[in-house]
Coordinates of C-alpha atoms (C1' of nucleotides) in Angstrom, one line a residue:
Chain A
X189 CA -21.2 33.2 -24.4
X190 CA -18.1 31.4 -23.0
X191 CA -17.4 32.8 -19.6
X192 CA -15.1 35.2 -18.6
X193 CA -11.2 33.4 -18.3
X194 CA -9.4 35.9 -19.0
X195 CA -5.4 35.0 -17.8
X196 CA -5.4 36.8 -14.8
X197 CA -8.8 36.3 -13.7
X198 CA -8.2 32.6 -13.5
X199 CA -8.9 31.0 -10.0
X200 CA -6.5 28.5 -8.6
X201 CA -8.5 26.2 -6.6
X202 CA -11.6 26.9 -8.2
X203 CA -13.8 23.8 -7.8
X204 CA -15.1 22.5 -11.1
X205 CA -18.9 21.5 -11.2
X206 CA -17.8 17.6 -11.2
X207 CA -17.5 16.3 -8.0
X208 CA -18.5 12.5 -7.3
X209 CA -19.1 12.3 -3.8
X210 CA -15.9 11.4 -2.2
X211 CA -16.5 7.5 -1.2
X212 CA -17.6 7.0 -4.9
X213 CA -14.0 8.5 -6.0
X214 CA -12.4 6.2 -3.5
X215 CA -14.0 3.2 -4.7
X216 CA -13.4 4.0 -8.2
X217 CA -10.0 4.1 -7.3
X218 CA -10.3 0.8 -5.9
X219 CA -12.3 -0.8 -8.9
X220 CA -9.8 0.5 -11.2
X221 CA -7.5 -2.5 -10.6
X222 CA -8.1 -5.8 -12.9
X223 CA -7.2 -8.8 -13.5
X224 CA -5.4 -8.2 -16.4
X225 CA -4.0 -5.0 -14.4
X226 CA -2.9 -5.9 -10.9
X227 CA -0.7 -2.9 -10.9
X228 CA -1.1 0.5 -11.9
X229 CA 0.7 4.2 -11.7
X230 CA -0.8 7.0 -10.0
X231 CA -0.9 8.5 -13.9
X232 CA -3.1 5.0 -15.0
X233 CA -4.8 4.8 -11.9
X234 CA -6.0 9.1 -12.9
X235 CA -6.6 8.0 -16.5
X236 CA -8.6 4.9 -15.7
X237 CA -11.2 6.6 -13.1
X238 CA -11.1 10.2 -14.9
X239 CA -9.8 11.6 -11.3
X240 CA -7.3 14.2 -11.9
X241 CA -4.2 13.2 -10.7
X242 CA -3.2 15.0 -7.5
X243 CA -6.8 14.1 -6.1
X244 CA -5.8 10.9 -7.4
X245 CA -2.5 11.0 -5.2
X246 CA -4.2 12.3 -2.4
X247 CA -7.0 9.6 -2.1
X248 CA -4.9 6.9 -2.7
X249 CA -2.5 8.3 0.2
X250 CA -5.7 8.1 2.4
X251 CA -6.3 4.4 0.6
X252 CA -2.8 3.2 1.5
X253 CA -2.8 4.0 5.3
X254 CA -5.4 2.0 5.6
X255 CA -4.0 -0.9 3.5
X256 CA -6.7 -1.1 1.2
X257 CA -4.1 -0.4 -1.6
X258 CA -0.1 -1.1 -1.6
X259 CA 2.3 0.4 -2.8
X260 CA 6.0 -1.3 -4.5
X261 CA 9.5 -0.1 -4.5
X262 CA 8.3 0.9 -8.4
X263 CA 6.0 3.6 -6.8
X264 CA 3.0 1.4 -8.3
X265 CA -0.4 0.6 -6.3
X266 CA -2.1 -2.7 -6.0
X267 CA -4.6 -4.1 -3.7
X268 CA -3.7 -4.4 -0.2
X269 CA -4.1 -7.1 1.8
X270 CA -6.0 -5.4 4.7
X271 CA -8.7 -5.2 2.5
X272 CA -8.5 -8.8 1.4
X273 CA -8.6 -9.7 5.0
X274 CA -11.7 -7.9 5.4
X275 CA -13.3 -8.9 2.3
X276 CA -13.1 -12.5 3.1
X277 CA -15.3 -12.0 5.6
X278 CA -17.9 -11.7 3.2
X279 CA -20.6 -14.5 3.9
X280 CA -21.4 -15.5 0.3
X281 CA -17.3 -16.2 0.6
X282 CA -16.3 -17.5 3.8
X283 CA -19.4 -19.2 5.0
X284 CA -19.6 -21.5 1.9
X285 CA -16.1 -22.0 1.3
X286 CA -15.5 -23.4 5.1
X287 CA -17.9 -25.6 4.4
X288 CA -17.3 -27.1 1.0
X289 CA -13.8 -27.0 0.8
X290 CA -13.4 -29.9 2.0
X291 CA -16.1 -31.7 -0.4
X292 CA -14.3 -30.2 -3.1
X293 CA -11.1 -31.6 -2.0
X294 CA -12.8 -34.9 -2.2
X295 CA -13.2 -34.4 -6.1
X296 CA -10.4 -33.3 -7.0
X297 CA -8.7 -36.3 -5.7
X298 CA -10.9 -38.5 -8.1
X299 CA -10.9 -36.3 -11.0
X300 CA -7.4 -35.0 -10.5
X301 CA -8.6 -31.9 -12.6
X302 CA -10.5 -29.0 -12.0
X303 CA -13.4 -28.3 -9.2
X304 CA -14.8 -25.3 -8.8
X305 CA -17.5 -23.5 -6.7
X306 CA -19.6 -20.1 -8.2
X307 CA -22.4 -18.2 -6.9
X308 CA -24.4 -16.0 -9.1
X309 CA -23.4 -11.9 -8.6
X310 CA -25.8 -10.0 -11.2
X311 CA -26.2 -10.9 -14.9
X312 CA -22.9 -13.3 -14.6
X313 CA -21.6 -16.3 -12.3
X314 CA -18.6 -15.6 -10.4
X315 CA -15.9 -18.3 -9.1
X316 CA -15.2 -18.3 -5.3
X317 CA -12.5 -20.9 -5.2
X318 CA -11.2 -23.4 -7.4
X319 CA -9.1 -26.8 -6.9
X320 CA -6.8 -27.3 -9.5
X321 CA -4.4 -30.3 -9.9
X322 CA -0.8 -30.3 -11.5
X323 CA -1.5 -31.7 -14.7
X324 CA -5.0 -30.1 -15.2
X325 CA -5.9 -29.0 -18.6
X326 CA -6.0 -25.0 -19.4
X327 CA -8.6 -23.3 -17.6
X328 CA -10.7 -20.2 -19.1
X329 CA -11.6 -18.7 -15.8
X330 CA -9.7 -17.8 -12.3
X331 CA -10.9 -17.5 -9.1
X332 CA -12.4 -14.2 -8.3
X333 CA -13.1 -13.6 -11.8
X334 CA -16.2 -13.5 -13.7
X335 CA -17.8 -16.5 -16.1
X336 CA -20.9 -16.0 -18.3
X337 CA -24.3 -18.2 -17.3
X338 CA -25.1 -19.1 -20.4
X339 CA -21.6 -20.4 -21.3
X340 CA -20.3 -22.6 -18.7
X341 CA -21.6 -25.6 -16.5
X342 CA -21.7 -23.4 -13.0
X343 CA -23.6 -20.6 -14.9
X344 CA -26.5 -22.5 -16.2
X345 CA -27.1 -24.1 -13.3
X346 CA -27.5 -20.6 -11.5
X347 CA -29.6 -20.2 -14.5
X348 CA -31.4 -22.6 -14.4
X349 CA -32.6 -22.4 -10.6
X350 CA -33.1 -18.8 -10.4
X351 CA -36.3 -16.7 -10.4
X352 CA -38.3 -17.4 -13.7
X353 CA -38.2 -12.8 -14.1
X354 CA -34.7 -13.2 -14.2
X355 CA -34.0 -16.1 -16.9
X356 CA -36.4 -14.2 -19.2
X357 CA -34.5 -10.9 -18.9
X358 CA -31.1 -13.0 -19.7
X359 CA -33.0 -14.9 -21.8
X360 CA -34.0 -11.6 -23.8
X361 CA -30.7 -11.1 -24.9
X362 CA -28.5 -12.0 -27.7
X363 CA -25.9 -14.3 -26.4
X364 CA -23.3 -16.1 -27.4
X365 CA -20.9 -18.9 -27.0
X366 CA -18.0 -18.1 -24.8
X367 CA -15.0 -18.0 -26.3
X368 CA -16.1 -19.7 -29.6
X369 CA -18.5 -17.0 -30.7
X370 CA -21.8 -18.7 -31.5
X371 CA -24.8 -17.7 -31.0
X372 CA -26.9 -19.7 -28.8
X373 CA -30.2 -20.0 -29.6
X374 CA -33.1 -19.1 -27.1
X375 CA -35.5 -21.9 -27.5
X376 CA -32.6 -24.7 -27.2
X377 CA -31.4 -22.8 -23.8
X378 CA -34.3 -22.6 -22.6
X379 CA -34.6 -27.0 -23.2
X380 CA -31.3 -26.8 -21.9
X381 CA -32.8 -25.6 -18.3
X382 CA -35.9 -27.4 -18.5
X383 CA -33.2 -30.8 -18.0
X384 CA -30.9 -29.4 -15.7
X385 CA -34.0 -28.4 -13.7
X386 CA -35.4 -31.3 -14.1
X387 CA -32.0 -33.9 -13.7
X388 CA -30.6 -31.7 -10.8
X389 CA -27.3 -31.6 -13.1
X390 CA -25.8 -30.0 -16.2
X391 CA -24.1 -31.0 -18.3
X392 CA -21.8 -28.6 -20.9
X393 CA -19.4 -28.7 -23.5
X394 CA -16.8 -26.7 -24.9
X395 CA -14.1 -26.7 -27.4
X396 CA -11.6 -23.5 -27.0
X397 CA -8.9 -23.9 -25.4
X398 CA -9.3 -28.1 -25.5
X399 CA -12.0 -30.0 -25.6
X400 CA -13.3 -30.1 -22.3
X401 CA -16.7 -30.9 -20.3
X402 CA -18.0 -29.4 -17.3
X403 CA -20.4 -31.2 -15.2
X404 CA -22.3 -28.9 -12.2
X405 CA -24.4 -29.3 -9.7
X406 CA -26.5 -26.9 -7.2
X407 CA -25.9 -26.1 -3.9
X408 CA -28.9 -25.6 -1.4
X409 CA -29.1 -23.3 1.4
X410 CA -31.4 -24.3 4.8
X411 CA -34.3 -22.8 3.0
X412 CA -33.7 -24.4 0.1
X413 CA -32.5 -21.9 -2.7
X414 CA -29.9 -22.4 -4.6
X415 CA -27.0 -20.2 -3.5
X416 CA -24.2 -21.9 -5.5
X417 CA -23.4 -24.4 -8.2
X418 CA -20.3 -26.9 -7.9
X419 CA -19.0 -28.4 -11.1
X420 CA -15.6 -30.6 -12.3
X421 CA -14.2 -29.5 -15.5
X422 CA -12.0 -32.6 -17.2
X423 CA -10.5 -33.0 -20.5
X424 CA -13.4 -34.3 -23.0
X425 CA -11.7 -37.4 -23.9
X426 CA -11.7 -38.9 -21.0
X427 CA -14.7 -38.2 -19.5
X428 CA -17.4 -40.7 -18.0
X429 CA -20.6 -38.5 -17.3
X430 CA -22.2 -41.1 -16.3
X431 CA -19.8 -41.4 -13.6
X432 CA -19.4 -38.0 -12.5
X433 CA -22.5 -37.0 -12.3
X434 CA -23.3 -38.7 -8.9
X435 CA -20.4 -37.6 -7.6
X436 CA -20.7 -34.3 -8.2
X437 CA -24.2 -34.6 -6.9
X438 CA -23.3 -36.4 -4.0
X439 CA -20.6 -33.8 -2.9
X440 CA -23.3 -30.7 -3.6
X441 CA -25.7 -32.4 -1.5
X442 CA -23.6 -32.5 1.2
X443 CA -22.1 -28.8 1.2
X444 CA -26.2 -28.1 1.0
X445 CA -26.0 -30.3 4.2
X446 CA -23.5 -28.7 5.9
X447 CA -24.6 -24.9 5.2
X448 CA -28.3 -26.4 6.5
X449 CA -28.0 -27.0 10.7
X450 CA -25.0 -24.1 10.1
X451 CA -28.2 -21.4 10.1
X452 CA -29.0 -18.6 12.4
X453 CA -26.2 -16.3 12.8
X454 CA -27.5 -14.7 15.9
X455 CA -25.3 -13.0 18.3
X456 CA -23.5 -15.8 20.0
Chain B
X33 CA -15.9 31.3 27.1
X34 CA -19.0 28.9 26.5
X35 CA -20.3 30.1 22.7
X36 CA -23.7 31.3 22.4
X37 CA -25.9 28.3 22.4
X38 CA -29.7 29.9 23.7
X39 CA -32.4 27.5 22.4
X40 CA -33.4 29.7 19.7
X41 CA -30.1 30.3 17.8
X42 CA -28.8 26.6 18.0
X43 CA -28.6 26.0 14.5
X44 CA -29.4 23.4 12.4
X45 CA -26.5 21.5 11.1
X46 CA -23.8 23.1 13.0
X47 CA -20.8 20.7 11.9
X48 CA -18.8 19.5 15.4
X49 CA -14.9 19.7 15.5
X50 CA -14.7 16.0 15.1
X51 CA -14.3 15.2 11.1
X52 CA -11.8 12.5 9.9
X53 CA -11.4 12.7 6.2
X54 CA -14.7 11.1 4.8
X55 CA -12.3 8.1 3.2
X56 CA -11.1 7.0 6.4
X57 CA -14.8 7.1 7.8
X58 CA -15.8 4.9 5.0
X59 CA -13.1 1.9 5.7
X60 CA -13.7 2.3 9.4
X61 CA -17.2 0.7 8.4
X62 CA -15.8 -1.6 6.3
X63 CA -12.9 -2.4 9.4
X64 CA -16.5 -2.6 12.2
X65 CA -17.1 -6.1 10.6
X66 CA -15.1 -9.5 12.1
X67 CA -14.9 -13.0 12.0
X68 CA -17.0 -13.7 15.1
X69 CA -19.8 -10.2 13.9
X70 CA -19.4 -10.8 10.0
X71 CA -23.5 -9.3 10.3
X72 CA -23.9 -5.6 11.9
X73 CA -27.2 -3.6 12.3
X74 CA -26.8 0.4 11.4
X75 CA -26.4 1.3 15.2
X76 CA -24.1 -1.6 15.5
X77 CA -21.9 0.1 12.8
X78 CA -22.7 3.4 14.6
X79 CA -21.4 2.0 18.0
X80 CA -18.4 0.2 16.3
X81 CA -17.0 3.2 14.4
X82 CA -18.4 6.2 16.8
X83 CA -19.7 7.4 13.6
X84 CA -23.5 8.9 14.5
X85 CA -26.7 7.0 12.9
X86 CA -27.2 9.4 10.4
X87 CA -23.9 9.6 9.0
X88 CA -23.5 5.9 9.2
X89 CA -26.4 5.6 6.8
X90 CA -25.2 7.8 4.4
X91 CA -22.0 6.5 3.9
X92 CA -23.1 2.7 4.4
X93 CA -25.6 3.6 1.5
X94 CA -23.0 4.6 -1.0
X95 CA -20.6 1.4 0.0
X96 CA -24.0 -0.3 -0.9
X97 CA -24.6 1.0 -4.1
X98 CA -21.1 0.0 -4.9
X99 CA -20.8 -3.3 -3.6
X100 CA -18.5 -2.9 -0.8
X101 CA -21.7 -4.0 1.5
X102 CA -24.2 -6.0 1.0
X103 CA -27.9 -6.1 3.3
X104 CA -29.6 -8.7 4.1
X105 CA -33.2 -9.0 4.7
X106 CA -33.2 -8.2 8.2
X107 CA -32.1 -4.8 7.9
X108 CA -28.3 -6.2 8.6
X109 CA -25.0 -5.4 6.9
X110 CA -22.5 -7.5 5.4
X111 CA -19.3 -7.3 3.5
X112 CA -20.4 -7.3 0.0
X113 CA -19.5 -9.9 -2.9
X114 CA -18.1 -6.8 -5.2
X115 CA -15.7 -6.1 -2.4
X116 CA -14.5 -9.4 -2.5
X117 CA -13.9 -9.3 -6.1
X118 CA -11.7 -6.6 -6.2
X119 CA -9.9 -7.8 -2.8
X120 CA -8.5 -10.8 -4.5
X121 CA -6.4 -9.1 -6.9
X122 CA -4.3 -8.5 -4.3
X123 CA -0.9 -10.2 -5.5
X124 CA 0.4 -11.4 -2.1
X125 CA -3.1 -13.5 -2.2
X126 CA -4.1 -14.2 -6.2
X127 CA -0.5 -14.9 -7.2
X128 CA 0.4 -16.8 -4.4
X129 CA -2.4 -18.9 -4.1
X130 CA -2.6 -19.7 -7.9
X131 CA 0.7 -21.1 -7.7
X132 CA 0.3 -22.6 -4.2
X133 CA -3.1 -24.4 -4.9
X134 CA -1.9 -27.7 -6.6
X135 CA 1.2 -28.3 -4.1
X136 CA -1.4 -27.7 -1.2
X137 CA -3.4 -30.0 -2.8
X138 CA -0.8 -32.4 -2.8
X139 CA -0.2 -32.6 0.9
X140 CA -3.6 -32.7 2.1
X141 CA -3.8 -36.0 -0.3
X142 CA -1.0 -37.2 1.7
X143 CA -1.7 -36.0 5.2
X144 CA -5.6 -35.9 5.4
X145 CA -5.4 -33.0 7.6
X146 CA -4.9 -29.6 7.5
X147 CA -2.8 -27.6 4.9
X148 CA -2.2 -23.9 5.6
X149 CA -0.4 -20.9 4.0
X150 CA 0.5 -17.5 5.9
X151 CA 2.2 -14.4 5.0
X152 CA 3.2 -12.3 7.2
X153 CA 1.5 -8.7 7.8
X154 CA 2.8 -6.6 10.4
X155 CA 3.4 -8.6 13.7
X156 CA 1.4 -11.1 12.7
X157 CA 1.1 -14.0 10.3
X158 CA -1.9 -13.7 7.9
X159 CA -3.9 -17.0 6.7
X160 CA -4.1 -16.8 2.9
X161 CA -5.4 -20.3 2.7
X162 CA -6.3 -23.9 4.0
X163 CA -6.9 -27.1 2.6
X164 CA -8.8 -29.5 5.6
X165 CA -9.7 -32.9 5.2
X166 CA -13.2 -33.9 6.6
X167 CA -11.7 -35.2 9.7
X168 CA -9.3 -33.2 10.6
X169 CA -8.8 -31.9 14.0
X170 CA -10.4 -28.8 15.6
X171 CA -8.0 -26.2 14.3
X172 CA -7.8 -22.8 15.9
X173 CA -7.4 -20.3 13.5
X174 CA -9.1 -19.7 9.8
X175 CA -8.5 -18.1 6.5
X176 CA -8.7 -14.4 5.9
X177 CA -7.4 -14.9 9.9
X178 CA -4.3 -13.9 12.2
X179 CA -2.3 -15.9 13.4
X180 CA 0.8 -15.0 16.1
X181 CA 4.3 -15.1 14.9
X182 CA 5.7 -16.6 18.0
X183 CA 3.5 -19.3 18.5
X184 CA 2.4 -21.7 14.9
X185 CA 4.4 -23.4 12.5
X186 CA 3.9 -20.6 9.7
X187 CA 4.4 -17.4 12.5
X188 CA 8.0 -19.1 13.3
X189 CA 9.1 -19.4 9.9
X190 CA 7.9 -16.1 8.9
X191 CA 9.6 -14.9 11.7
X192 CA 12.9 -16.4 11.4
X193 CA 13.2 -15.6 8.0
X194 CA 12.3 -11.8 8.8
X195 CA 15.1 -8.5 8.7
X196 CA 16.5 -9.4 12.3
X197 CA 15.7 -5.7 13.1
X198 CA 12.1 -7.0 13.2
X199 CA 12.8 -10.0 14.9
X200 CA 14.5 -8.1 17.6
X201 CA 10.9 -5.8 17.8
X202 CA 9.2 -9.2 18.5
X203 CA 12.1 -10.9 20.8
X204 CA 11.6 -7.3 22.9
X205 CA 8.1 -7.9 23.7
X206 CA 6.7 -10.0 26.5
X207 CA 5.4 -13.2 24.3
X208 CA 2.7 -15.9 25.7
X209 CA 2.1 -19.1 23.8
X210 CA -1.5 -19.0 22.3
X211 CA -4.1 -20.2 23.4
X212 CA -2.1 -21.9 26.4
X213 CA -0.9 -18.7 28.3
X214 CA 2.7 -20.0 29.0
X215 CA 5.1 -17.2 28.8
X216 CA 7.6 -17.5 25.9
X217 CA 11.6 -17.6 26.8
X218 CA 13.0 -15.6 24.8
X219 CA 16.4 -16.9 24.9
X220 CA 14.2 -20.3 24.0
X221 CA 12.2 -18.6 21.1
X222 CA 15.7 -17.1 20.0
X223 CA 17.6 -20.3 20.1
X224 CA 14.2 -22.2 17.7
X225 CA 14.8 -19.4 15.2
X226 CA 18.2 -20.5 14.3
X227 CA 17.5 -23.6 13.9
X228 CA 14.4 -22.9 11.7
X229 CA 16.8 -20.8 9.6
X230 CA 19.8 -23.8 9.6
X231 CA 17.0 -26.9 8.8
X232 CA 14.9 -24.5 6.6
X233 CA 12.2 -26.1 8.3
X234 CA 9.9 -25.5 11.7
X235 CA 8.3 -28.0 14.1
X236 CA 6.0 -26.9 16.4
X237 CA 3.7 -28.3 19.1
X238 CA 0.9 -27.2 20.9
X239 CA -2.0 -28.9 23.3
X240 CA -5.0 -26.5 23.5
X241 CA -8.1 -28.1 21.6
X242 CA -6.5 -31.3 21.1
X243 CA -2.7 -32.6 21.1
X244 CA -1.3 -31.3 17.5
X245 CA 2.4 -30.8 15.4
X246 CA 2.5 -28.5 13.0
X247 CA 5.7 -28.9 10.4
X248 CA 6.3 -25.6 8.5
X249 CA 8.5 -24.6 5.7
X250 CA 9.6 -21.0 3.6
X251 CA 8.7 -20.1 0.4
X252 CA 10.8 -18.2 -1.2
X253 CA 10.1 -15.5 -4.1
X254 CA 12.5 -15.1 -7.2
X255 CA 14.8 -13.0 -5.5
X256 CA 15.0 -15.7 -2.8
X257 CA 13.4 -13.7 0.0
X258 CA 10.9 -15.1 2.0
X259 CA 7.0 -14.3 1.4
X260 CA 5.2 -17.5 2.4
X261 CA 4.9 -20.4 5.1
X262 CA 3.5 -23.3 4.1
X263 CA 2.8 -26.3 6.9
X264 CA 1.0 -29.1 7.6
X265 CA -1.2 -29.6 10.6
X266 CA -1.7 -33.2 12.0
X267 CA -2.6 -34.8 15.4
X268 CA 0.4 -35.5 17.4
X269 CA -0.4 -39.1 18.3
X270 CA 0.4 -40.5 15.1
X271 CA 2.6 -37.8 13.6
X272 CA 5.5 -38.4 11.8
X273 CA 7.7 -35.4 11.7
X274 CA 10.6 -37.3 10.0
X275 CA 8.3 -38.1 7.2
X276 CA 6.3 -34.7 7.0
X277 CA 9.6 -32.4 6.8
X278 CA 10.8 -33.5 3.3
X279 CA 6.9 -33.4 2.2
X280 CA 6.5 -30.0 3.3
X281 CA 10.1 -28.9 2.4
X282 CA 9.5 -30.3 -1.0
X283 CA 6.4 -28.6 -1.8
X284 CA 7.6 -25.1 -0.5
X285 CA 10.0 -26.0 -3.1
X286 CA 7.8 -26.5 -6.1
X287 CA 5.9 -23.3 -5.0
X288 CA 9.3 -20.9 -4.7
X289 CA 10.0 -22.8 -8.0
X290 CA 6.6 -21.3 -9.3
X291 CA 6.7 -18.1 -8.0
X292 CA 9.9 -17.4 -10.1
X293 CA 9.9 -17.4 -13.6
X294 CA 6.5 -15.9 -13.4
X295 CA 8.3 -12.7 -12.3
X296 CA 8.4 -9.3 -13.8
X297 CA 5.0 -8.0 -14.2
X298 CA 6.0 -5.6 -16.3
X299 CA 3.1 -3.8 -19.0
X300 CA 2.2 -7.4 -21.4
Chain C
dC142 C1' 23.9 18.5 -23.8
dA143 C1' 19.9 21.3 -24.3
dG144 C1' 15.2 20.2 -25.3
dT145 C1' 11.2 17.4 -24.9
dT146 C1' 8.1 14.5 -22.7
dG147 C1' 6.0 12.2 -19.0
dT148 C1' 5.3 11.1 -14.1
dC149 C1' 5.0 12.2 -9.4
dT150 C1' 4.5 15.6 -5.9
dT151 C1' 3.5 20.0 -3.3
dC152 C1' 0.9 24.1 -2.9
dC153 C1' -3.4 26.8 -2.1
dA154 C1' -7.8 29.8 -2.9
dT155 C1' -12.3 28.5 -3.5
dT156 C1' -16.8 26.2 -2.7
dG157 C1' -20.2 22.5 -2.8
dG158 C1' -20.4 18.0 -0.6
dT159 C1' -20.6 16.6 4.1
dC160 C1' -22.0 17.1 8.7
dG161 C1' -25.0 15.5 12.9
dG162 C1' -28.9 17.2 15.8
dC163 C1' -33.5 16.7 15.5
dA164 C1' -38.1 14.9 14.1
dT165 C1' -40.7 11.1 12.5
dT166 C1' -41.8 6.6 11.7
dG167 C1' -41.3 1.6 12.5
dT168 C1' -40.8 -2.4 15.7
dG169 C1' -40.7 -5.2 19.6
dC170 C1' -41.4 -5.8 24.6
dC171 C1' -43.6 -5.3 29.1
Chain D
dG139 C1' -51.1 1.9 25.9
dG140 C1' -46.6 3.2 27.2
dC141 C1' -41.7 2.7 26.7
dA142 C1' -37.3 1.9 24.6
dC143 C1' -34.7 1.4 20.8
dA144 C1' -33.6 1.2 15.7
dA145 C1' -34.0 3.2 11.3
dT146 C1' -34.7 7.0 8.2
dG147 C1' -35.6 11.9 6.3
dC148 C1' -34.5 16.6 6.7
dC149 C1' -31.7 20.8 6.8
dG150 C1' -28.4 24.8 6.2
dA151 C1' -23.7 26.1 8.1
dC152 C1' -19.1 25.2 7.3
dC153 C1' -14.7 23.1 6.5
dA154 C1' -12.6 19.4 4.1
dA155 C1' -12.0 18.3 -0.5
dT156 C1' -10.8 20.2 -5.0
dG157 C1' -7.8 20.5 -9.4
dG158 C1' -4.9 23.8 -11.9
dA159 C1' -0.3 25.6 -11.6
dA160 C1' 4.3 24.8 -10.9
dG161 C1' 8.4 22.4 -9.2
dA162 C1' 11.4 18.2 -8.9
dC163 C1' 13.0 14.3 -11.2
dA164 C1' 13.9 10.8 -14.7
dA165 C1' 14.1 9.0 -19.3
dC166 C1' 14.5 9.8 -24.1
dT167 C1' 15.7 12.4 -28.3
dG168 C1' 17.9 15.1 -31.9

DNA sequence: CAGTTGTCTTCCATTGGTCGGCATTGTGCC
DNA sequence: GGCACAATGCCGACCAATGGAAGACAACTG
């Protein structure tokens, strides 16, 4: 029973059944780009979102006048930067980076490594800024990116303070040890929260790229939920947990602080 | 010639003239939102965009399901985490700030004030980001912000580094200081370029929400055009421009010096 | 150097996703 | 209760969006 396509008979413009709605297409477009793929050809950009590439073209055209993509002298796209400009207008963003930038700054100075600030987005944690000093040790995850909960000292902390429904469901899963590979079991996570809960601090480990530890710490909003986690990541020989526990906490506190009074974003 | 419109045969859905392209409806939403209304209700968004209710739903709803937006409680929209995500791949952000992170760093140590970085985006210069101190001085503008060419440290340097065919676009227009309201020579403003461009290095002063000095420098990519101001923004009382120009100048340096053996982005 | 391959772009007949007015419900205020 | 305003659901006509075909161009290849 295939359908009549015979040569002649063949339509030109005929419409195949597909058909995303058109925003959907366009944001595809836009979510085609990566970290690992800043820049891509119309032909990668087609292959990656399954759009055929003159609806490709012509979508992107509509993407580039706006400047939510760019375009190089190479005839590749990447992200514009009209659309970072809006995006950073985002208040999980811009709200708690005004206010805990300069609490962050703070730590870096004494650790002179790595601070960095996550909220949780979905089943993972994902970094809103990070302080880096010159001679800090190599670090896993970038700003912007994505970090698994389960494997890094922001992550359980968002773990660890969010709804009881949702820990089960994560806690359901298999997981493992990022990068190392090793299964984590469910009952020592779950003791794992039980003390960050209960200390207001976690503490976590890793050996991949060098042996490093991370110590977090949550962020309150005004009414009290945790909205963020703030952690220092140093090299594992030379850490004093002890010592940076209360500073971590001390500086977390007082983002909490600030983002408190801040409230009410009524018309001004 | 009025077409038939008798109260029984208007029709239903009878599609008006008006019609941009569905895209550029879509980013207009996402354009509505601003620094000083980072929240808008649906008929806000309506208002802003001149797109009707119903319309404005149905495309806010698919930007929602994607990430773009986000909605709060109350019914309100925001700029959506997702959105952010994507938005800092952009290069002339990700790249710049990666390398640009640890030398800011640096000078905030140092100054205990503010540390910003601009690009420039059409006639204006863009905040990518700022380091502040926690008592630094009221400062007028904020990241993810514009800020005018003609009148901050960055805005000059970007400026007098531009293709002169822009600079004359600029030098054509009737300028005002911000937020003073002094009309801008522009013999003056023309005689302060060159000598940004011979000292490599901008000083600029202004008394609006408190008496401040603002010492700018370029950054320079690996083919040695500039992409990037980098300053440092401290109370005039006890500013010390003679000490803050090599500072600046020196980290712009290490940045440029960053920026160019990480070149070609070529497929890894 | 003709042949091959791949990318980018323009063109266009067809059609299903998009359109906004209207109706209804929800919410706050006097 | 009455009024004003915001949000959402509904509907069928219609035009903007569609993707295959084909052309232009560049880079390899035998």
């Amino acid at each position: 029973m295939t359908d009549d396509d015979s040569p002649t008979t063949r339509v030109r413009g005929r419409r195949p059944p597909q058909g995303d709605p058109v925003v959907d297409r366009a944001l595809a477009l836009l979510g085609a780009f990566d970290s690992s793929r800043p820049y891509l050809s119309l032909s990668e950009l087609s292959r990656r979102t399954g759009i055929p590439a003159s609806s490709a073209l012509r979508l992107a055209g509509r993407l580039l006048e706006w400047g939510a993509l760019e375009r190089g002298a190479d005839g590749r796209f990447s992200i514009g930067l009209r659309l970072w400009e809006v995006a950073s207008l985002t208040p999980r963003s811009h709200e708690l980076r005004q206010v805990a930038l300069p609490f962050m700054g703070d730590l870096e100075e004494v650790t002179r490594q790595h601070v960095l600030l996550a909220v949780r987005e979905g089943e993972e944690a994902l970094m809103v800024e990070r302080l880096s000093s010159h001679g800090a040790v190599a670090a896993l995850y970038r700003p912007g990116g994505r970090m698994p909960l389960h494997s890094t000292g922001v992550g359980l902390v968002l773990l660890a303070f969010a709804e009881s429904s949702f820990q089960e469901e994560v806690l359901a899963q298999p997981l493992m040890h990022q990068p190392e590979k090793v299964p984590v079991s469910s009952a020592a996570l779950r003791r794992t929260l039980a003390e960050i809960r209960r200390d207001g601090l976690a503490t976590f480990r890793r050996g991949a790229p060098g042996p490093i530890v991370s110590v977090a710490a949550p962020v309150h909003d005004a009414q009290g939920s945790v909205v963020a986690a703030l952690s220092v990541l140093v090299p594992a020989e030379n850490a004093e947990p002890r010592l940076l526990g209360p500073a971590v906490r001390t500086a977390a506190r007082g983002i909490s602080r600030g983002l408190g009074p801040w409230r009410a974003p009524g018309t001004p």
